[in-house]
Every structure is written in structure tokens, then in C-alpha cells.
Coordinates of C-alpha atoms in Angstrom, one line a residue:
M1 CA 119.7 148.8 205.3
A2 CA 119.4 147.7 201.6
S3 CA 116.2 147.1 201.1
D4 CA 114.3 143.9 198.7
G5 CA 114.2 146.2 195.7
S6 CA 117.3 147.3 195.8
P7 CA 119.1 148.1 192.2
V8 CA 122.1 145.4 193.1
R9 CA 120.2 142.8 193.9
D10 CA 117.9 142.9 191.2
A11 CA 120.9 142.7 188.9
R12 CA 122.2 139.9 190.7
E13 CA 119.1 137.6 190.2
K14 CA 118.4 138.3 187.0
K15 CA 122.0 137.1 186.3
K16 CA 121.4 134.0 187.9
K17 CA 118.3 133.5 185.8
K18 CA 119.7 133.9 182.7
K19 CA 122.5 131.9 183.5
A20 CA 120.1 128.9 184.7
E21 CA 118.3 129.4 181.1
R22 CA 121.7 129.3 178.8
S23 CA 122.2 126.1 180.8
G24 CA 119.2 124.5 180.0
T25 CA 119.2 125.6 176.5
D26 CA 122.1 123.9 176.2
R27 CA 121.3 120.4 177.8
A28 CA 118.5 120.3 175.6
D29 CA 120.5 121.1 172.8
V30 CA 122.4 118.6 173.6
E31 CA 120.1 116.0 174.0
E32 CA 118.0 116.8 170.4
T33 CA 121.8 116.5 168.7
D34 CA 122.0 113.0 170.5
A35 CA 118.6 111.8 169.6
Q36 CA 119.6 113.1 165.9
L37 CA 122.3 111.1 166.0
E38 CA 120.5 107.9 167.3
I39 CA 118.2 108.2 164.3
Q40 CA 121.1 108.2 162.0
R41 CA 122.6 105.5 163.5
L42 CA 119.1 103.6 163.2
T43 CA 118.2 104.5 159.8
A44 CA 122.0 103.5 158.3
A45 CA 121.2 99.9 160.3
G46 CA 117.6 99.9 158.9
H47 CA 119.0 100.5 155.2
A48 CA 121.9 97.7 156.5
A49 CA 119.5 95.2 157.0
L50 CA 117.2 95.2 153.9
Q51 CA 120.5 94.8 152.1
S52 CA 121.3 91.4 153.8
R53 CA 117.7 91.0 153.7
D54 CA 117.0 91.1 156.9
N55 CA 113.3 92.2 156.9
N56 CA 112.4 91.9 160.0
A57 CA 115.7 93.8 161.7
A58 CA 114.8 96.3 159.6
L59 CA 111.4 97.1 160.7
Q60 CA 112.3 97.4 164.1
S61 CA 115.3 99.5 163.4
F62 CA 113.1 102.1 161.2
R63 CA 110.5 101.7 164.0
S64 CA 112.6 103.1 166.6
A65 CA 113.8 105.8 164.5
L66 CA 110.0 106.8 163.8
K67 CA 109.4 106.8 167.5
A68 CA 112.5 108.9 168.6
A69 CA 111.9 111.3 165.6
T70 CA 107.7 112.2 167.1
K71 CA 109.9 113.3 170.4
L72 CA 111.6 115.9 168.3
R73 CA 110.4 119.4 166.7
E74 CA 111.4 118.7 163.2
K75 CA 108.3 117.9 161.1
R76 CA 111.2 116.9 157.9
L77 CA 112.7 114.0 159.6
Q78 CA 109.8 112.7 160.9
R79 CA 108.6 113.0 157.6
T80 CA 112.1 111.0 156.5
C81 CA 111.7 108.3 159.4
A82 CA 108.2 106.9 158.4
F83 CA 108.8 107.4 154.8
N84 CA 111.5 104.6 155.3
L85 CA 109.2 102.4 157.6
G86 CA 106.7 102.7 155.0
A87 CA 108.7 101.4 151.6
A88 CA 110.4 98.8 154.2
Y89 CA 107.0 97.3 154.9
V90 CA 106.4 97.0 151.3
E91 CA 109.9 95.5 150.9
A92 CA 109.3 93.3 153.6
G93 CA 105.9 92.0 152.0
E94 CA 103.9 93.8 154.2
P95 CA 102.3 96.1 151.2
Q96 CA 99.1 97.3 153.4
K97 CA 100.7 98.4 156.4
G98 CA 102.9 100.3 154.3
L99 CA 100.6 101.9 152.2
D100 CA 99.1 103.2 155.5
V101 CA 102.2 104.8 156.4
L102 CA 103.4 106.0 153.1
S103 CA 100.1 107.8 152.7
R104 CA 100.1 109.7 156.2
T105 CA 103.7 110.9 154.5
Q106 CA 103.2 114.4 153.2
P107 CA 105.7 116.0 151.5
G108 CA 107.2 119.4 152.7
E109 CA 107.0 122.6 151.7
R110 CA 110.0 122.0 148.9
G111 CA 108.4 118.4 148.1
E112 CA 110.9 116.5 149.6
R113 CA 111.7 112.9 148.3
I114 CA 108.5 113.2 146.6
A115 CA 109.3 111.0 143.3
D116 CA 110.5 108.2 146.2
L117 CA 107.1 108.4 147.7
Q118 CA 105.5 108.1 144.3
F119 CA 107.6 105.1 143.8
N120 CA 107.0 103.2 146.7
L121 CA 103.2 104.3 147.0
A122 CA 103.1 102.4 143.0
T123 CA 104.8 99.2 144.4
A124 CA 102.7 98.9 147.4
H125 CA 99.3 99.3 145.1
K126 CA 100.8 97.0 142.7
A127 CA 101.8 94.0 145.7
L128 CA 98.0 94.5 146.8
G129 CA 97.0 94.4 142.9
D130 CA 95.8 97.7 142.1
R131 CA 97.1 97.8 138.3
T132 CA 95.6 101.4 137.8
Q133 CA 96.8 102.9 141.0
A134 CA 100.4 101.1 140.3
V135 CA 100.4 102.6 137.1
R136 CA 99.4 106.3 138.0
H137 CA 102.1 106.6 140.6
Y138 CA 104.8 105.2 138.5
L139 CA 104.3 107.3 135.9
Q140 CA 104.1 110.4 138.3
A141 CA 107.7 109.0 140.0
A142 CA 109.3 108.6 136.4
Q143 CA 108.3 112.0 136.1
L144 CA 109.4 113.7 138.8
Y145 CA 112.6 111.6 138.3
R146 CA 112.6 113.2 134.7
S147 CA 112.2 116.8 136.6
Q148 CA 115.3 115.9 138.8
G149 CA 117.5 114.8 136.3
D150 CA 118.0 111.2 138.0
A151 CA 117.7 109.4 134.5
A152 CA 118.7 106.0 136.1
A153 CA 115.8 106.5 138.6
E154 CA 113.6 106.9 135.6
G155 CA 114.5 104.1 133.9
D156 CA 114.0 102.3 136.8
T157 CA 110.2 103.1 136.9
C158 CA 109.8 102.7 133.8
V159 CA 110.8 99.0 134.1
R160 CA 108.1 98.5 136.6
L161 CA 105.6 101.1 134.8
A162 CA 106.2 98.2 131.7
H163 CA 105.5 95.4 134.3
C164 CA 102.4 96.6 135.3
H165 CA 101.2 97.0 132.4
L166 CA 102.3 93.5 131.2
L167 CA 100.1 92.3 133.9
G168 CA 97.0 93.4 131.9
K169 CA 98.1 91.9 128.7
E170 CA 98.4 96.0 127.6
W171 CA 101.3 95.3 124.9
D172 CA 101.6 98.2 123.5
E173 CA 102.2 100.2 126.6
T174 CA 104.3 97.2 127.7
A175 CA 106.6 98.1 124.3
A176 CA 106.7 101.8 125.1
S177 CA 107.6 101.6 128.8
F178 CA 110.5 99.4 127.9
Q179 CA 111.7 101.6 124.8
R180 CA 111.4 104.8 127.6
A181 CA 113.0 103.0 130.4
A182 CA 115.8 102.0 127.4
E183 CA 116.0 105.8 126.7
S184 CA 116.8 107.0 130.1
Y185 CA 119.1 104.4 130.6
K186 CA 121.3 105.7 127.7
L187 CA 120.9 109.1 129.2
A188 CA 122.2 107.8 132.6
G189 CA 125.4 105.8 130.9
N190 CA 124.2 102.4 131.4
A191 CA 124.3 100.6 128.1
S192 CA 124.1 97.1 129.2
A193 CA 120.4 98.0 131.0
A194 CA 119.3 99.4 127.6
A195 CA 120.4 96.7 125.5
L196 CA 118.3 94.3 128.3
T197 CA 115.0 96.4 127.9
L198 CA 115.1 97.2 123.9
K199 CA 115.2 93.5 123.6
D200 CA 112.0 93.6 126.0
A201 CA 110.7 96.1 123.7
G202 CA 111.1 94.6 120.7
K203 CA 109.4 91.1 121.9
H204 CA 106.6 92.7 122.8
M205 CA 106.3 95.0 119.9
L206 CA 106.4 91.6 118.2
Q207 CA 103.4 90.4 120.0
S208 CA 101.1 93.6 119.8
G209 CA 100.9 93.0 115.7
H210 CA 100.6 96.8 115.9
S211 CA 104.2 97.7 114.9
S212 CA 106.1 97.5 111.6
S213 CA 108.5 95.0 111.0
D214 CA 111.2 98.0 110.1
N215 CA 110.5 98.9 113.7
I216 CA 110.9 96.2 115.5
I217 CA 114.0 95.1 113.7
S218 CA 115.5 98.5 114.9
V219 CA 115.1 98.1 118.1
L220 CA 116.1 94.6 118.2
T221 CA 119.1 95.6 116.1
D222 CA 120.3 98.6 118.8
S223 CA 119.7 96.2 121.6
L224 CA 122.0 93.7 119.8
E225 CA 124.7 96.4 119.3
M226 CA 124.5 97.8 123.0
S227 CA 124.5 94.4 124.6
A228 CA 128.9 94.3 123.5
N229 CA 129.1 96.3 126.7
I230 CA 127.1 93.4 129.0
S231 CA 130.8 91.9 130.7
D232 CA 128.2 88.8 132.2
Q233 CA 128.1 85.6 129.8
Q234 CA 125.1 84.4 131.1
T235 CA 123.2 87.6 130.4
L236 CA 124.6 88.4 127.2
G237 CA 123.9 84.8 126.5
K238 CA 119.9 84.8 127.2
L239 CA 119.9 88.1 125.6
L240 CA 121.1 86.9 122.4
S241 CA 118.9 83.9 123.0
D242 CA 115.5 85.6 123.3
V243 CA 116.6 88.1 120.1
A244 CA 116.7 85.2 118.1
L245 CA 113.6 83.8 118.8
S246 CA 111.7 87.1 118.1
F247 CA 113.7 87.2 114.8
S248 CA 112.2 83.3 114.5
Q249 CA 108.9 84.9 115.0
M250 CA 109.4 87.6 111.9
R251 CA 110.8 84.7 109.9
L252 CA 114.0 86.2 110.1
F253 CA 116.1 82.9 110.2
S254 CA 119.3 83.4 109.1
E255 CA 119.5 86.1 111.8
A256 CA 118.0 83.9 114.6
S257 CA 121.0 81.3 113.8
E258 CA 123.5 83.8 113.9
C259 CA 122.2 84.9 117.8
Y260 CA 121.8 81.6 118.7
E261 CA 125.1 80.3 117.7
Q262 CA 126.8 83.4 119.6
A263 CA 124.6 82.1 122.5
L264 CA 125.9 78.7 122.6
P265 CA 129.5 79.1 123.8
L266 CA 127.8 81.6 126.7
V267 CA 125.5 79.3 128.0
S268 CA 127.4 76.0 128.1
S269 CA 128.0 76.0 131.9
K270 CA 124.2 76.2 132.7
P271 CA 122.8 72.8 130.9
H272 CA 119.2 73.5 131.1
R273 CA 119.9 76.6 128.8
L274 CA 122.4 74.8 126.3
A275 CA 119.7 72.4 126.0
V276 CA 117.2 75.3 125.4
V277 CA 119.8 76.9 122.7
L278 CA 120.8 73.2 120.8
Q279 CA 116.9 73.0 120.1
N280 CA 116.1 76.1 118.7
L281 CA 119.4 76.0 117.0
G282 CA 118.2 72.7 115.4
A283 CA 114.5 74.0 114.7
V284 CA 115.7 77.2 112.9
Y285 CA 118.4 74.8 110.7
N286 CA 115.3 73.0 110.0
N287 CA 113.5 76.1 109.0
L288 CA 116.5 77.6 106.4
G289 CA 116.7 74.1 104.9
Q290 CA 119.8 72.9 106.1
Y291 CA 118.9 69.7 107.5
Q292 CA 122.1 68.2 107.7
Q293 CA 123.6 70.6 109.4
S294 CA 120.1 70.6 112.4
L295 CA 120.8 67.1 112.8
R296 CA 124.0 67.4 115.6
F297 CA 121.5 70.0 117.3
H298 CA 118.6 67.7 117.6
R299 CA 120.7 64.8 118.9
E300 CA 122.6 66.8 121.1
A301 CA 119.2 68.7 122.6
A302 CA 117.3 65.4 123.1
A303 CA 119.9 64.2 124.9
L304 CA 120.7 66.7 127.2
H305 CA 116.9 67.3 127.6
G306 CA 116.5 63.3 128.5
S307 CA 119.5 63.4 131.3
L308 CA 117.5 66.4 132.7
G309 CA 114.7 65.1 132.7
S310 CA 112.9 67.6 130.5
R311 CA 110.7 64.3 128.6
G312 CA 108.1 66.9 126.9
A313 CA 111.1 69.1 125.8
Q314 CA 113.2 66.0 124.4
G315 CA 109.8 64.2 122.5
R316 CA 109.7 68.1 120.7
C317 CA 113.7 67.2 119.8
F318 CA 112.9 64.0 118.3
S319 CA 110.3 65.5 116.8
N320 CA 112.6 68.2 114.9
L321 CA 114.9 65.4 114.1
G322 CA 112.4 63.1 112.6
F323 CA 111.2 65.6 110.1
A324 CA 115.3 66.3 109.2
L325 CA 115.6 63.0 108.4
V326 CA 112.3 62.5 106.4
E327 CA 113.7 65.6 104.3
L328 CA 117.2 64.0 104.2
G329 CA 115.8 60.5 103.0
E330 CA 116.6 58.3 106.0
L331 CA 113.3 57.1 106.5
E332 CA 113.9 54.0 108.7
E333 CA 116.1 56.6 111.2
A334 CA 113.2 59.3 110.9
W335 CA 110.8 56.1 111.8
E336 CA 112.4 55.7 115.3
S337 CA 112.6 59.1 116.0
Y338 CA 108.9 60.2 115.7
L339 CA 108.2 56.9 117.7
H340 CA 110.2 58.0 120.8
A341 CA 108.5 61.6 120.4
Q342 CA 105.5 59.9 120.4
Q343 CA 106.3 57.5 123.6
A344 CA 107.7 61.2 125.5
F345 CA 104.5 63.0 124.5
R346 CA 102.4 59.9 125.8
D347 CA 104.6 59.7 129.5
T348 CA 104.2 64.0 129.6
D349 CA 100.3 63.5 128.6
D350 CA 100.5 66.0 125.6
P351 CA 97.8 65.0 122.7
S352 CA 99.2 67.8 120.6
G353 CA 102.7 66.6 121.1
Q354 CA 101.3 63.1 120.7
W355 CA 99.1 64.3 117.0
Q356 CA 101.5 65.5 115.7
A357 CA 103.9 62.3 115.8
C358 CA 101.0 60.3 114.6
E359 CA 100.8 62.8 111.6
G360 CA 104.8 62.0 111.1
L361 CA 104.3 58.4 111.7
G362 CA 101.5 58.4 109.1
G363 CA 103.6 60.2 106.2
I364 CA 106.8 58.5 106.8
K365 CA 104.4 55.0 106.3
L366 CA 102.6 56.7 103.1
Q367 CA 106.6 57.1 101.9
M368 CA 107.0 53.3 102.3
R369 CA 104.1 52.3 100.6
D370 CA 102.2 51.0 103.7
P371 CA 99.0 53.0 103.3
G372 CA 97.0 50.8 105.8
K373 CA 98.9 52.0 108.5
A374 CA 99.5 55.8 107.4
A375 CA 95.8 55.7 107.4
M376 CA 95.8 54.3 110.8
Y377 CA 97.9 57.0 112.3
Y378 CA 96.1 59.7 110.6
K379 CA 93.0 58.4 112.2
D380 CA 94.7 58.8 115.6
A381 CA 95.8 61.8 115.2
L382 CA 92.4 63.4 114.4
Q383 CA 91.7 61.7 117.5
L384 CA 94.0 63.3 119.7
L385 CA 93.2 66.4 117.6
C386 CA 89.9 66.2 119.6
K387 CA 91.2 66.6 122.6
C388 CA 93.5 69.6 122.3
Q389 CA 91.8 73.3 122.5
D390 CA 92.7 77.0 120.3
V391 CA 93.6 74.7 117.2
S392 CA 93.0 76.1 114.0
G393 CA 90.2 74.5 111.6
S394 CA 92.8 73.9 109.0
V395 CA 95.2 71.6 111.0
Q396 CA 91.7 69.2 110.9
E397 CA 91.1 69.9 107.1
R398 CA 94.9 68.8 106.3
L399 CA 94.8 65.7 108.2
V400 CA 91.5 64.8 106.8
S401 CA 92.8 65.4 103.4
E402 CA 96.1 62.7 104.4
L403 CA 93.5 60.7 105.4
S404 CA 91.9 60.2 102.3
E405 CA 94.9 60.5 100.2
A406 CA 96.4 57.2 102.6
L407 CA 92.6 55.7 101.7
Q408 CA 92.9 56.2 98.1
Q409 CA 96.5 54.8 98.1
K410 CA 95.4 51.4 100.2
L411 CA 92.3 51.1 97.8
L412 CA 94.3 51.0 94.8
L413 CA 96.8 48.9 96.0
Q414 CA 93.8 46.3 97.1
Q415 CA 92.4 46.6 93.4
R416 CA 95.2 45.4 91.9
G417 CA 95.4 42.2 94.0
P418 CA 97.9 40.5 96.2
A419 CA 99.9 39.0 92.9
S420 CA 100.8 42.5 91.5
Q421 CA 101.7 43.2 95.3
R422 CA 104.0 40.7 95.8
T423 CA 105.3 41.2 92.6
I424 CA 106.0 44.6 91.2
P425 CA 107.8 45.2 87.9
E426 CA 110.4 47.6 88.3
R427 CA 109.2 50.7 85.7
H428 CA 106.1 50.4 87.4
Q429 CA 107.3 50.2 90.9
T430 CA 109.3 53.8 89.6
R431 CA 106.1 54.9 88.4
R432 CA 104.3 54.2 91.6
Q433 CA 107.3 56.3 93.5
L434 CA 106.6 59.1 91.3
W435 CA 102.9 58.7 91.6
T436 CA 103.1 58.7 95.5
T437 CA 106.1 61.5 95.2
A438 CA 103.5 63.5 93.2
V439 CA 101.0 62.9 96.0
R440 CA 103.2 63.9 98.9
S441 CA 103.9 67.4 96.9
D442 CA 100.2 68.0 96.4
V443 CA 99.5 67.5 99.9
Q444 CA 102.5 69.9 101.4
Q445 CA 101.2 72.2 98.4
R446 CA 97.7 72.1 99.9
R447 CA 99.3 72.6 103.1
R448 CA 100.8 75.6 102.1
E449 CA 97.7 77.2 100.3
M450 CA 95.8 76.4 103.8
L451 CA 98.5 77.8 105.8
N452 CA 99.0 81.4 103.8
R453 CA 94.8 81.9 103.9
E454 CA 94.8 81.9 107.4
N455 CA 95.9 86.0 108.9
A456 CA 96.8 85.4 112.5
P457 CA 99.6 83.7 113.3
S458 CA 98.0 82.4 116.8
D459 CA 95.1 80.8 114.4
R460 CA 97.9 78.7 112.1
M461 CA 99.7 75.4 112.9
Q462 CA 101.1 72.8 110.7
H463 CA 102.8 69.7 110.8
N464 CA 105.1 69.6 114.1
Q465 CA 105.6 73.2 114.1
T466 CA 105.5 74.5 117.7
I467 CA 107.3 77.8 118.8
T468 CA 107.5 77.1 123.0
S469 CA 107.8 79.9 125.2
S470 CA 111.2 79.7 126.7
E471 CA 109.9 81.4 129.8
T472 CA 107.4 78.7 130.0
H473 CA 109.7 75.6 129.5
L474 CA 112.1 76.9 132.3
R475 CA 108.9 77.3 134.7
Q476 CA 108.0 74.1 133.2
E477 CA 111.3 72.1 134.4
Q478 CA 111.8 74.1 138.0
E479 CA 108.4 73.5 139.2
Q480 CA 109.1 69.6 138.5
A481 CA 112.6 70.2 140.3
D482 CA 111.4 72.0 143.3
H483 CA 108.0 73.5 142.9
H484 CA 108.6 77.2 142.4
N485 CA 105.9 79.4 142.3
T486 CA 105.0 79.0 138.5
L487 CA 102.5 81.9 136.3
P488 CA 99.1 80.5 135.1
E489 CA 100.5 80.0 131.5
A490 CA 103.5 77.6 133.1
N491 CA 102.4 74.3 131.5
R492 CA 100.8 76.0 127.9
N493 CA 102.7 76.1 124.8
L494 CA 102.4 79.1 122.7
N495 CA 101.3 77.9 118.7
N496 CA 103.0 79.7 116.5
T497 CA 103.5 78.6 112.2
Y498 CA 105.5 79.0 109.2
N499 CA 104.8 77.8 105.6
K500 CA 107.1 76.0 105.7
A501 CA 105.4 72.7 106.9
E502 CA 108.6 70.9 109.3
V503 CA 109.0 70.5 113.0
M504 CA 109.5 74.3 114.8
C505 CA 110.0 73.9 118.6
L506 CA 111.3 76.7 119.9
L507 CA 111.9 77.6 123.5
H508 CA 112.5 81.0 125.4
L509 CA 115.4 80.9 128.3

């Protein structure tokens, strides 16, 4: 009888035990593989939901994926699932939850996806209003993307970084970030994106006031050259219009007119944008002294703004038209245009536009040898000016000077008596016309001298000359139409001036 400890029996028991262990290990491997496949499926479903903007479905998928990953032994897989969930929270508009999850996501030994982690941390901080932390994380992400050779991701990050600096009104940093983004997009072979970011860089270089004209022109010119790669007409039209506005602010009106002319057919299918380009093109031709050519654009813009219900913009077009007609000697039609402008500004409760219209009406009455009415309009303009903020003292000085001229002419007419006013010999009438022209020239000369003494563009204003940000204009229209969100500056005009005393109402798209 074999004993219990016989070698044969021991060998059989060991064989059975090994077989059972192998069977258990195989079952565990199968279960782990199935779990990994399920996590992959849930992750793919989450990304698809994000693409279709179904944030709730995306969060549900990523939460399920993370729950399944915690049952496995792979820490890397758990970190990836946690990262996806945190990023989804940020995308879904829940930045605090996203930040909480992302902050617990520590990179592995090889630092996988650390650049993406920094990017999403920055996005969460920005959404929470912590701009300082957002800038720090975006800078880290951009540097990491560069080290990985991912130029496209670096470009996207630099654009986000630029927007952070923009919130803080850090114009130099904003421009530098856009320029870095453009360089990254060039390396990635995305010339269209590079053109758009160069356009933005030039705009903020101009806004900062610290860049030379040559540098700004170089950046804007590069943007135009690279814009040849933009296939979308609306995008190209907006770029051309924005570059034209920058050229206008630099007093490069010939270059601005070329850009606006190119933009015109590209935005023809968008009435709001077409109205803006028409208005800006007319204003630029006013500055070039090509008044006859400007008339068509003023009239078309006024009509289109009116059909769109943009009453304030229509008023600015009538002001532009009125000035051009005055320069062409069409005083009666100019008078009607300024009256239309005045009424439009009254309808929109715009005292800035009203005083400018009153000044135009006063100037026309002065040329019509009706100094009494001219003085009345100049007085109205001064009263309306008191309701405006951020107005240069030179504007008030100019209006006071014009009022003084009108009162002097009125006094001279009164001294000559009623008879002389009724019958004026032709030679005296010609002499008076020459005198009136000389007075008007002197007034305009004084305007130019006062404007030349001003240094900062934001502190210089002149007769009916307003440059309005086109972003502001479109936000105003959008707000009137469907009450979309607007920025705090949405209803403000950005006023700049040029040495030539004429109407200048430029709008961004």
C-alpha cells in the first residue's frame, strides 16, 4: 500500500495545482483584455460626443471609462482616462470640476501627454478667471509642444495665450503671442492660419504704440501675401477688411482702399459685412480727397444700413456723405444729408454723432451766408458736446472758434442794415463770397494746427471723424437682433482722427 507521501501521488497533485493556476491566470487576462476594449470603446464614444457637442454624453462615457480603469492595474491607463474626463469637464463649461480632476492627474515616468495636461489646466484657469495661472500653463504647454516638434499645437496654444494677454490689455504681449503663433503655423505648413494670426499681430502692434511703422507694415504685408492660401471667401474678405482698417489708422489710405476694393466682392453675400465695407471704402476715399468716387459708397452704405435697421451706422454714412458733398460744392444736398444724420443720431440717442452733425450744418449755413443759423447750430453742438466723455479740449476750442466766426459775420450783416442785405451789388457779393471762403480756410487751418499739437490719437478728434471698431459694430447689430452676449465695450465708439478735417467712420467686420 502506498503511503500518502508517495512520490507518484505528490507529482499528480502538483500537476493539478499548476493547471488550475494557469486556468485562473487565463481568465484574468481575458477579463483585463475585455475591460481594456470596453475602455477604448467608451473613450471613442466620449470623443465622438464632444465632436458633436453632446457634452453630457461625453462626460458619461469618460466617467464610465475612468471607473473601469480603476479596476485595472495599469496606472498609465487610469491617468489617461482621468485626463480625458478633466478635459471634458472643461469643454462642457465646468472648469472647476475639470481643474479638480486634472490636478490629480500626475504624469508618468515618461511624462506622457504632459503638454496636453498643461494646455487643459490653462484652459480651466482661464475659464475660472485666473488669467495669471492660465498664462503660465499656456507658456509651459507651448514650450512642450515645441520640444515635441508639434508646431500646429504650439500655434493653437500661442493663439490662446494671445487671448489671455488681450483680456489684460497687454497689447505688446498679445502681438508677440500672435507672431509666435504665425511662425508655428508656418512650420506646420498652415499658411492660412499664419495669415490670420499675422493680421491680428499687426493690429495689436498698432494698438500698443510701441512698434515702428515699418515693422507693422511688414507684418501686415506678410499677412496679405500669405492670405493667397485662404480658400474661404468670407474669411479672406474679413482679413482684407481688417488689414485695410489697420492701414487706415496708419494713414495709408491708398493701401487701405486697395484692400477694401478686394474685400467688396468677397462679402457681397453677407449684407452686414457688405454695409461695413461700403461705409469704410467711402470714408477712405474721403480721406484721399476723391469725393466724387466716394459718393456711391456713402449712398449704398446708408441705404443698406437702413434696410438692416442699423440706424446709428446709417447716420454715420449720411455724415460722410454730407462732408463729401460740401467739398464738391453741393450745399443743398449736403444740408439734407446732415439733417438725415442728425435725425438718425437722435433716434439712437447718440450725442457724439449729434454734435458732429450740428457742426456740419453750421458750416453749411455759414457758407450760405446765414451766420445766424450757423451760430445756432454751433451752440447746439457745444451743448451736446457736454454730454460726451473722453473728448479732447481741442474740439471745444474749435467749436468756440467757429461760433465766434459766425457771430462776427452776423454782426457785420446787421451793421450793413436791411437795405444792404436786400440788394447787394454783384461785385460786393463776390467780395463777400471771397471773404467767407477766406474765413472758412482760416478756420480749417486752425483746426489742423490744433490737431497737429495733439500727440495721442485717442486724444485727437475732429469734425465728424470717427473710427469705429468693426467688432463693436457687429456686436451692436447682433445685440439688437437676438440679444447675444456682448463685451463691455460693445456700445462704445473708438475715436481716432486724421489731420484732414472730414468725416471718417470706419467699422470693423
